[in-house]
Short mmCIF file of C-alpha atoms (C1' of nucleotides) in Angstrom, two decimals:
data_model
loop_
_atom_site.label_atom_id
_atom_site.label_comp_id
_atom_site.label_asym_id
_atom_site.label_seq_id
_atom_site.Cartn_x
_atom_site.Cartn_y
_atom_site.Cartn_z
CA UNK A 677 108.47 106.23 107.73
CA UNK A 678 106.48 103.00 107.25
CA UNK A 679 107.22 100.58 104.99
CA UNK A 680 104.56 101.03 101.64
CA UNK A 681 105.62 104.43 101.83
CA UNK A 682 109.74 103.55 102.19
CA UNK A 683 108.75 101.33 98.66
CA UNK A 684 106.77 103.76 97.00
CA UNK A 685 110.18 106.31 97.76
CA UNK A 686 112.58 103.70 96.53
CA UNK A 687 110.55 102.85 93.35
CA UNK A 688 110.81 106.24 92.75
CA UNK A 689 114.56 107.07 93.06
CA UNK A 690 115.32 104.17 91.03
CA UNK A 691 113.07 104.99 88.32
CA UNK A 692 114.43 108.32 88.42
CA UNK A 693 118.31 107.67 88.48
CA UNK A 694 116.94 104.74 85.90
CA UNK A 695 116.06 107.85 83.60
CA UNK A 696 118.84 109.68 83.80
CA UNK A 697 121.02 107.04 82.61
CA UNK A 698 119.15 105.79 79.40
CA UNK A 699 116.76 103.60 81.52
CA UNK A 700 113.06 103.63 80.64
CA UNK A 701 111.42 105.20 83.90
CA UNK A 702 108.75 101.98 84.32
CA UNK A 703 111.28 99.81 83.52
CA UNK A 704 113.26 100.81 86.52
CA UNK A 705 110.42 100.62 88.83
CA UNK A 706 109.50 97.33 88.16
CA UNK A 707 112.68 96.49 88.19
CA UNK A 708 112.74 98.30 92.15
CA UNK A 709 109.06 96.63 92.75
CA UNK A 710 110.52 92.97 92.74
CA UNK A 711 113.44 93.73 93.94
CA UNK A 712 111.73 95.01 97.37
CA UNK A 713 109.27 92.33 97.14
CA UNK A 714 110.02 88.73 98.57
CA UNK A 715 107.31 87.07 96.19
CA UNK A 716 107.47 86.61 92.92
CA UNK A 717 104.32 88.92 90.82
CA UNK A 718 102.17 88.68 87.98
CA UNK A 719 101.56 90.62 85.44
CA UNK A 720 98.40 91.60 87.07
CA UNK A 721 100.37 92.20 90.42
CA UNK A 722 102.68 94.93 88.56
CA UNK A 723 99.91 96.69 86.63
CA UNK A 724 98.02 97.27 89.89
CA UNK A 725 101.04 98.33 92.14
CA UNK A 726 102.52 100.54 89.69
CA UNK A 727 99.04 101.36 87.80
CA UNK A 728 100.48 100.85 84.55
CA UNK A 729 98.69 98.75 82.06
CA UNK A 730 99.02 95.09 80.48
CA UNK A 731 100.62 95.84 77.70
CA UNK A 732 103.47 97.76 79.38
CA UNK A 733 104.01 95.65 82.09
CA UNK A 734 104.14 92.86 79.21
CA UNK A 735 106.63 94.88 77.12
CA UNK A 736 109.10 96.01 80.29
CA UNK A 737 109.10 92.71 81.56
CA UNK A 738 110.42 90.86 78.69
CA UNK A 739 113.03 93.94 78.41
CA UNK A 740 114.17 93.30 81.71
CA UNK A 741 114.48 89.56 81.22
CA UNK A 742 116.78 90.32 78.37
CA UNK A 743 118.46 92.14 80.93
CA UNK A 744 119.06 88.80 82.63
CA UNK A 745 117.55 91.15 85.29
CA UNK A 746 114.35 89.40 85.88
CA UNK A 747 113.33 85.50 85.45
CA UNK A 748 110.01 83.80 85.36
CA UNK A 749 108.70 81.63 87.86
CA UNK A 750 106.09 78.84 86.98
CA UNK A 751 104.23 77.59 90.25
CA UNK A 752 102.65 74.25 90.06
CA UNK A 753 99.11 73.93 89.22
CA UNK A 754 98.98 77.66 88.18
CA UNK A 755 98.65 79.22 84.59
CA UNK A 756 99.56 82.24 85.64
CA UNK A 757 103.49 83.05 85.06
CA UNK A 758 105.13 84.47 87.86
CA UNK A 759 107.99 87.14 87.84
CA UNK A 760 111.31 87.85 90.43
CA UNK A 761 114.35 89.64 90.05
CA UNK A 762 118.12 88.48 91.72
CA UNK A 763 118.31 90.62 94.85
CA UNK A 764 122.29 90.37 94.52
CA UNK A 765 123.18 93.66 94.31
CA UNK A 766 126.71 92.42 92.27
CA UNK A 767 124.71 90.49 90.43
CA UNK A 768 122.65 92.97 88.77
CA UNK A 769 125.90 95.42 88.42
CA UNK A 770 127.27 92.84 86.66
CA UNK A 771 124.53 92.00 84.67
CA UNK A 772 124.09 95.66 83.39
CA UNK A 773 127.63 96.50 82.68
CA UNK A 774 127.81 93.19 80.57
CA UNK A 775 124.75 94.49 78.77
CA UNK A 776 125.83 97.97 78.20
CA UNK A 777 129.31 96.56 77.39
CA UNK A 778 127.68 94.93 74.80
CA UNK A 779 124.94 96.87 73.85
CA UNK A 780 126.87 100.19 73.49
CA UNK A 781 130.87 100.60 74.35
CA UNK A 782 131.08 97.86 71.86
CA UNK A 783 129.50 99.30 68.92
CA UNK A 784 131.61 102.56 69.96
CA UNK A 785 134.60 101.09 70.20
CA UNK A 786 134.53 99.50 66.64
CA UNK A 787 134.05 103.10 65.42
CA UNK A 788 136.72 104.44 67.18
CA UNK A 789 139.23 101.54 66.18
CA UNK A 790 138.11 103.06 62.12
CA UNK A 791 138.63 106.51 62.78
CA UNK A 792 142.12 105.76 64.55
CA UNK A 793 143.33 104.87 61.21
CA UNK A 794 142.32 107.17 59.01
CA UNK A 795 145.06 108.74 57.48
CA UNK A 796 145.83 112.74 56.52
CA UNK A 797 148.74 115.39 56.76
CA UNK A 798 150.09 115.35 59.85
CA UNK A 799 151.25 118.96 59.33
CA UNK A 800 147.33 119.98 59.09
CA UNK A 801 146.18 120.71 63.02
CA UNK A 802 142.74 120.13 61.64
CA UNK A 803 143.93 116.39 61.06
CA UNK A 804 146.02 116.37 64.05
CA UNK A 805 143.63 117.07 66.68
CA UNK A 806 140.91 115.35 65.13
CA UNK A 807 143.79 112.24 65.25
CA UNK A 808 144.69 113.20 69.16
CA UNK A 809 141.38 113.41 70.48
CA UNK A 810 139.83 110.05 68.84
CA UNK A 811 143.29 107.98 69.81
CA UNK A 812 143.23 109.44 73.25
CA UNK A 813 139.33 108.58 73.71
CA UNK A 814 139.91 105.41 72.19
CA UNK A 815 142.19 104.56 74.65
CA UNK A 816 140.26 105.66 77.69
CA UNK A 817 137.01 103.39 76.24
CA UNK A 818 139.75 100.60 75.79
CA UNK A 819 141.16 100.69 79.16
CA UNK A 820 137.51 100.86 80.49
CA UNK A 821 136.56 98.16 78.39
CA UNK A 822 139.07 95.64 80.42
CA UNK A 823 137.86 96.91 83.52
CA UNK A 824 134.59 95.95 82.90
CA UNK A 825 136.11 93.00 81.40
CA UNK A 826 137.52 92.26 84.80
CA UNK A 827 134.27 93.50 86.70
CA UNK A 828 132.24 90.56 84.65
CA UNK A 829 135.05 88.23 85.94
CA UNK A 830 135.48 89.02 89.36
CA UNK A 831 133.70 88.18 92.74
CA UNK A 832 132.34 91.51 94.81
CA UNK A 833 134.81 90.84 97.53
CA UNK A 834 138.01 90.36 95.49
CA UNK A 835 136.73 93.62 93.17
CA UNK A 836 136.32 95.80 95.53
CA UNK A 837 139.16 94.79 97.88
CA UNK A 838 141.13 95.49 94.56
CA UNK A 839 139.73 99.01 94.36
CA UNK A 840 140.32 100.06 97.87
CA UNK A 841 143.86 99.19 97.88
CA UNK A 842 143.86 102.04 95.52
CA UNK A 843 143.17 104.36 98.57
CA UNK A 844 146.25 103.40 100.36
CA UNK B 50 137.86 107.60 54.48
CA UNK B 51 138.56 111.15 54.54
CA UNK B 52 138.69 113.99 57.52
CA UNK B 53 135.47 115.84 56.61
CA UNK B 54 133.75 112.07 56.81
CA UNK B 55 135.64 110.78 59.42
CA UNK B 56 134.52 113.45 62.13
CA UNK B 57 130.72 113.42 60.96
CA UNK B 58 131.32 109.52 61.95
CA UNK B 59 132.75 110.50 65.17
CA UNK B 60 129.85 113.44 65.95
CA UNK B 61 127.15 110.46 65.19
CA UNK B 62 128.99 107.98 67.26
CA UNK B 63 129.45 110.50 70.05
CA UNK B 64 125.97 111.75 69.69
CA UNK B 65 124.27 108.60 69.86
CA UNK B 66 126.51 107.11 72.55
CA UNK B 67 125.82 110.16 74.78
CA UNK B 68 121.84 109.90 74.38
CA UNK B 69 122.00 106.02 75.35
CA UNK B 70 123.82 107.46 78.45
CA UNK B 71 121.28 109.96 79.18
CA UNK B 72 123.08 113.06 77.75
CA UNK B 73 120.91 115.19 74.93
CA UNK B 74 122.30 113.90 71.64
CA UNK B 75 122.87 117.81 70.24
CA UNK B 76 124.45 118.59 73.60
CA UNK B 77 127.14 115.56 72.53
CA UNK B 78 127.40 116.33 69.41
CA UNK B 79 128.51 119.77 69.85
CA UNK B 80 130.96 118.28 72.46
CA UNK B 81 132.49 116.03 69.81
CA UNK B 82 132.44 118.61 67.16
CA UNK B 83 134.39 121.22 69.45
CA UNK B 84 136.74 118.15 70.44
CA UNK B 85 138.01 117.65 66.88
CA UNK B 86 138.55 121.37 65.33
CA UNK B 87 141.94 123.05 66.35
CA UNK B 88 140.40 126.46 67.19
CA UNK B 89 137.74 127.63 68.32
CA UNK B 90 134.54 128.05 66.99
CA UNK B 91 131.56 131.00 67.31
CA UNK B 92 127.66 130.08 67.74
CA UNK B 93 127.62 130.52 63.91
CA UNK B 94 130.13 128.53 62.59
CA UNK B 95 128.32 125.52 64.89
CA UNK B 96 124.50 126.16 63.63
CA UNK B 97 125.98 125.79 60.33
CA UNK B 98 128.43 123.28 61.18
CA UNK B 99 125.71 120.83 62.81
CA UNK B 100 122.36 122.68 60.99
CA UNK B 101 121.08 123.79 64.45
CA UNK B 102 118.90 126.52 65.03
CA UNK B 103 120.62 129.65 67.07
CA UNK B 104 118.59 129.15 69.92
CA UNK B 105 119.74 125.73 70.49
CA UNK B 106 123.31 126.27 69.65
CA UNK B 107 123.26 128.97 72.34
CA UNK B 108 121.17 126.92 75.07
CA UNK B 109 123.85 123.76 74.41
CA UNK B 110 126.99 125.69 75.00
CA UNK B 111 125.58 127.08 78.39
CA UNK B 112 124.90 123.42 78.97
CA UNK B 113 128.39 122.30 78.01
CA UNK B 114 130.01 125.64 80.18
CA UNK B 115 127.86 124.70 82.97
CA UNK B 116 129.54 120.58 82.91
CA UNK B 117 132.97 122.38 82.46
CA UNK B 118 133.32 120.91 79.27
CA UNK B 119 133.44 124.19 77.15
CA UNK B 120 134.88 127.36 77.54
CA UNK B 121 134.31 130.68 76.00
CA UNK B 122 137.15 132.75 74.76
CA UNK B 123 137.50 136.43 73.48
CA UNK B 124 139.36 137.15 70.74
CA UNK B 125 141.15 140.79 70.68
CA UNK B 126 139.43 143.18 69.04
CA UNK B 127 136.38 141.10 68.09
CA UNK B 128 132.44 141.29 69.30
CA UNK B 129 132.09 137.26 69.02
CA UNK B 130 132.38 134.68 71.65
CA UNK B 131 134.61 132.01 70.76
CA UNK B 132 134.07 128.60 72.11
CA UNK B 133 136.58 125.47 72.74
CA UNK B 134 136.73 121.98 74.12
CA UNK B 135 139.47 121.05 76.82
CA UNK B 136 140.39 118.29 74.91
CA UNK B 137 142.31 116.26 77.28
CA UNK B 138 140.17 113.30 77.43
CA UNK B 139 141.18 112.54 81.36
CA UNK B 140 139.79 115.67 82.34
CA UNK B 141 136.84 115.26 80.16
CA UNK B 142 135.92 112.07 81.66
CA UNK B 143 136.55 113.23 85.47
CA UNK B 144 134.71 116.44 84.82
CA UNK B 145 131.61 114.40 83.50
CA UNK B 146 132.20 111.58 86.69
CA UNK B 147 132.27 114.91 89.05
CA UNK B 148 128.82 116.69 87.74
CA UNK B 149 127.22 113.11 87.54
CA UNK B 150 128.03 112.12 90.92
CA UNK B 151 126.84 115.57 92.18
CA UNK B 152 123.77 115.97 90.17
CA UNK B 153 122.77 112.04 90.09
CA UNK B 154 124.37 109.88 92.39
CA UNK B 155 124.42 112.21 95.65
CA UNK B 156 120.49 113.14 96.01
CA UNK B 157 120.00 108.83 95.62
CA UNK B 158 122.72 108.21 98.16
CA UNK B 159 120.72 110.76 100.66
CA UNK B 160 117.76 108.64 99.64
CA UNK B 161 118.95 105.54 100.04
CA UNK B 162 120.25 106.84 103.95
CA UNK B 163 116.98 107.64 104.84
CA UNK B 164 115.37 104.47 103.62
CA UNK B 165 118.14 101.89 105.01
CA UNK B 166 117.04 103.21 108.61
CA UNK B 167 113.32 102.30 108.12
CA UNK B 168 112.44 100.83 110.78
CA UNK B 169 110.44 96.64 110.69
CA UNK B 170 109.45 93.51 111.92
CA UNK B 171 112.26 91.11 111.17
CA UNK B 172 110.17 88.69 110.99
CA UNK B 173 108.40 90.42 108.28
CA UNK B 174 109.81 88.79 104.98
CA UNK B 175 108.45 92.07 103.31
CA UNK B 176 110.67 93.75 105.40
CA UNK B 177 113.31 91.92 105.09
CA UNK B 178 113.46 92.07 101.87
CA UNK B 179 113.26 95.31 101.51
CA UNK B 180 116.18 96.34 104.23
CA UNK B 181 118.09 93.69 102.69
CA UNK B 182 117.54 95.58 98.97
CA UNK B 183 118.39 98.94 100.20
CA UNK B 184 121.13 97.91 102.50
CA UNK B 185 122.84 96.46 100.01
CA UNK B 186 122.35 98.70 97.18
CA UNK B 187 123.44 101.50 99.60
CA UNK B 188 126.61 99.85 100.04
CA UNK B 189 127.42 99.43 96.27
CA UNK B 190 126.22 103.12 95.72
CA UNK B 191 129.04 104.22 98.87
CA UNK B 192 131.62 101.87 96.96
CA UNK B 193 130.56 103.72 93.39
CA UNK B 194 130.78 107.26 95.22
CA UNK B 195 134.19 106.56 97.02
CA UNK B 196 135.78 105.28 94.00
CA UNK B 197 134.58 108.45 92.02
CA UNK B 198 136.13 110.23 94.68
CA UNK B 199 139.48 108.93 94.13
CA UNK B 200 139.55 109.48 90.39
CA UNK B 201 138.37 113.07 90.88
CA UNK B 202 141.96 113.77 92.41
CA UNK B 203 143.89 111.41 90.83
CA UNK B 204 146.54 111.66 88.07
CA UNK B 205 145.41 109.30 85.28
CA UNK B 206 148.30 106.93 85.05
CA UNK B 207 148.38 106.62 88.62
CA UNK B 208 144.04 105.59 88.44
CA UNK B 209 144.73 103.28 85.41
CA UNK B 210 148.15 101.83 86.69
CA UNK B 211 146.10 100.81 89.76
CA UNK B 212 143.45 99.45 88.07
CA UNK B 213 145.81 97.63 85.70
CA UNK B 214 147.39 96.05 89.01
CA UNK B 215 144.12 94.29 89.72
CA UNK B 216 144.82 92.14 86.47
CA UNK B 217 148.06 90.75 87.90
"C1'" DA C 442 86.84 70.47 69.60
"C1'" DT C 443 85.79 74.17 72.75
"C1'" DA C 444 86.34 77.64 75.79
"C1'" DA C 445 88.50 79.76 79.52
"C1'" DA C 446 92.82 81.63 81.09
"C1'" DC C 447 96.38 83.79 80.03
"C1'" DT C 448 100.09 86.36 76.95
"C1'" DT C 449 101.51 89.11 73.10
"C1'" DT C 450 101.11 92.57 69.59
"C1'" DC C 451 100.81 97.03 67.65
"C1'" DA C 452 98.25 101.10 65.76
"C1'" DA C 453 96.62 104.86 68.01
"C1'" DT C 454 97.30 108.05 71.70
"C1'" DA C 455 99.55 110.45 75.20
"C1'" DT C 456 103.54 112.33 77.23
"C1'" DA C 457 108.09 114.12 77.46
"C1'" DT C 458 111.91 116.13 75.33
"C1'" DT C 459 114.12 118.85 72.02
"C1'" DT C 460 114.29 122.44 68.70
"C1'" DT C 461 112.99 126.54 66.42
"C1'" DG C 462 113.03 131.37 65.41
"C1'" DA C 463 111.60 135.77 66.12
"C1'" DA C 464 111.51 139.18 69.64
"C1'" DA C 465 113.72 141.12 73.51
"C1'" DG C 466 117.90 142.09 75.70
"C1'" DT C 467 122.74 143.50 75.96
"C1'" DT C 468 127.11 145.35 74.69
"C1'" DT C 469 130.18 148.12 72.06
"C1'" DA C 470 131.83 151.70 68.96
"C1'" DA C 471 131.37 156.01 67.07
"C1'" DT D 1408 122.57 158.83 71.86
"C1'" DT D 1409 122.09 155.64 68.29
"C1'" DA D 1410 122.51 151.72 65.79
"C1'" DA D 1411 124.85 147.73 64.55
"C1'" DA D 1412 126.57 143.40 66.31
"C1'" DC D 1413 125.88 140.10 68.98
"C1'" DT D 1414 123.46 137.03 72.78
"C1'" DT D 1415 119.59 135.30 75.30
"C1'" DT D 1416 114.91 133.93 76.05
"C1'" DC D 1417 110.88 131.26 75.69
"C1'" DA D 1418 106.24 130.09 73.70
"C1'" DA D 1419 105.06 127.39 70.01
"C1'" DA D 1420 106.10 123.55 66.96
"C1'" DA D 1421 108.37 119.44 65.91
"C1'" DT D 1422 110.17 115.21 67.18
"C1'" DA D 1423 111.02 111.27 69.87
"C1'" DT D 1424 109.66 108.14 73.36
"C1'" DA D 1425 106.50 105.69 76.18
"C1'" DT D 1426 101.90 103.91 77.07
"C1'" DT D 1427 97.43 102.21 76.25
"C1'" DG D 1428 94.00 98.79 75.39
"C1'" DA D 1429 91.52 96.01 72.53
"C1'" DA D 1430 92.17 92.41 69.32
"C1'" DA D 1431 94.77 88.51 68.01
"C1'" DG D 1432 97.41 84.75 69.50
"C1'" DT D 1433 98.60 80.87 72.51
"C1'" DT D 1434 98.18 77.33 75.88
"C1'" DT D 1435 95.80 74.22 78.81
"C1'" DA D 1436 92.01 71.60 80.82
"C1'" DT D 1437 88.03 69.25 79.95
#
DNA sequence: ATAAACTTTCAATATATTTTGAAAGTTTAA
DNA sequence: TTAAACTTTCAAAATATATTGAAAGTTTAT
C-alpha cells in the first residue's frame, strides 16, 4: 500500500470509529488529516484534501480547537492562519476524556446524585429497584469518574504500568 | 420529587447520555425504563410507557437482546413475550465494553495493523509522520483492547480494587 | 480611506437516522 | 381448519444532524 492511499484508509477509520462514538464524521477526519500530516494546513488545504467546503472546515475546526485538539499556527509574513494537531497520542486521550468528563459524565452524574435521594416505601419493589439500580449506576459513573480523574493526572508510562500490574 | 418523576428523569438522562455515546436515544431509553420496573414488561406496556410506535418498540428490544442487555421471558399460560433488564450494573457495563470492543474497536485495530506496516522513506517527514501517528495510536488502541479484556473476566471488586490501588 | 485577503455566520439544502403503522407473518387454542 | 392473539417487517414519513455557499464581517497593508 502506498502512502496517499494508507491516509485516505486512516482518515477513514477514524472518521468512522469517530461516528460511532458521538463524533461528527468530518470532524474526525480532519482531526486524522493533521494528525498524519507534518505541516500545519489551511483552511483551504482541508477543504481540498477532504473536499468539504469553507464553511465546514471553518465550523469543525474551531470545534476541534475547543477540543484543545487542534491549535493555530501564525507564520510570519502570512495572513493566512495555519492549523496542527498534538501528535501525542496520550495527549489527545487525555484531552478527550477531560472533555467528555466534562461535557457529559458530569452533567450525568449530578442527576444521578438527585435521584439517589429521592425518597419512597421501601416495602414497594417498584421504589426499590428503581433505588438499586440508580445507586448501583451511580456508583459505577463515580468510580469511573476518579479514574478518569487519575487518567487527567497521570503520565502514559506510570498509567499504564498501573494497569498492567492488574494482569499479574 | 416523586417515583413516577424521578424515573422519567432517569429515562431522559439515560437517553441523552447514550445518544452522546453513540447509542440510539429510544434504544437507551427503553434500557433505562426496563432497568427501573421490578417485573417485566410486554411490547405494549413499553409503547405506552415511552409513546413509541409498535414497530419501534419491537425493532429496539431485538437491539437490546442482540447487546445482551434484555431478555425475553414467557409467562405460563400466556401468548405475550415478557421482557426484563439484567439489572446488575457490572454486567451491564461489561456486556456493553464486550459488544463495543467487538463491533468497534476490533475491525480499527485490524486497520490500524495493516497501516502500521506501510512501508516509506524515513527520510520522508510525510512518512514519518504518518508511521509515527499510526504506530502510536496502535499501541494505545492494544493497551484499550487488553484492558477491556481483563474486565470482561474479572469480578468487579477485584477490577475496581485494582484500579483503586493506582491512587495509593 | 480603500481594497484585497482572509474568516465567520447562518438560512437554506442535503443527508442520515429514526420512527411509524399497516400489512404480512407466525403461533396457539379450540 | 379457522381465527384470534400476538410478532415482525419495511416502505414511507418524520425528525435530527451535517453541510453548503454566498454574504457579511474582520484584519492588514498601502
Amino acid at each position: 500500500m502506498e502512502l496517499p492511499e494508507a491516509k485516505q484508509k486512516f482518515i477513514e477509520a477514524w472518521g468512522k470509529l469517530g461516528s460511532e462514538w458521538g463524533i461528527n464524521r468530518t470532524m474526525a477526519q480532519v482531526h486524522a488529516l493533521l494528525l498524519v500530516t507534518p505541516d500545519a494546513l489551511t483552511t483551504e488545504d482541508i477543504m481540498e484534501s477532504l473536499s468539504i467546503s469553507r464553511g465546514n472546515a471553518n465550523m469543525t475546526l474551531r470545534d476541534l480547537m475547543s477540543w484543545g485538539l487542534v491549535e493555530k499556527q501564525h507564520k510570519a509574513g502570512e495572513r493566512k492562519e495555519y492549523f496542527f494537531a498534538d501528535k501525542n497520542t496520550w495527549n489527545i486521550a487525555r484531552q478527550v476524556a477531560k472533555e467528555r468528563r466534562k461535557r457529559e459524565l458530569e452533567p450525568v452524574l449530578k442527576i444521578l446524585d438527585e435521584l439517589t435521594k429521592v425518597q419512597g416505601d421501601s416495602k414497594d419493589p417498584a421504589y426499590k429497584t428503581f433505588n438499586t439500580s440508580v445507586t448501583d449506576i451511580n456508583k459505577m459513573a463515580k468510580n469511573v469518574d476518579k479514574t478518569l480523574e487519575t487518567m487527567l493526572k497521570a503520565e502514559e508510562s506510570w498509567f499504564w504500568g498501573s494497569i498492567f500490574k492488574m494482569f499479574k
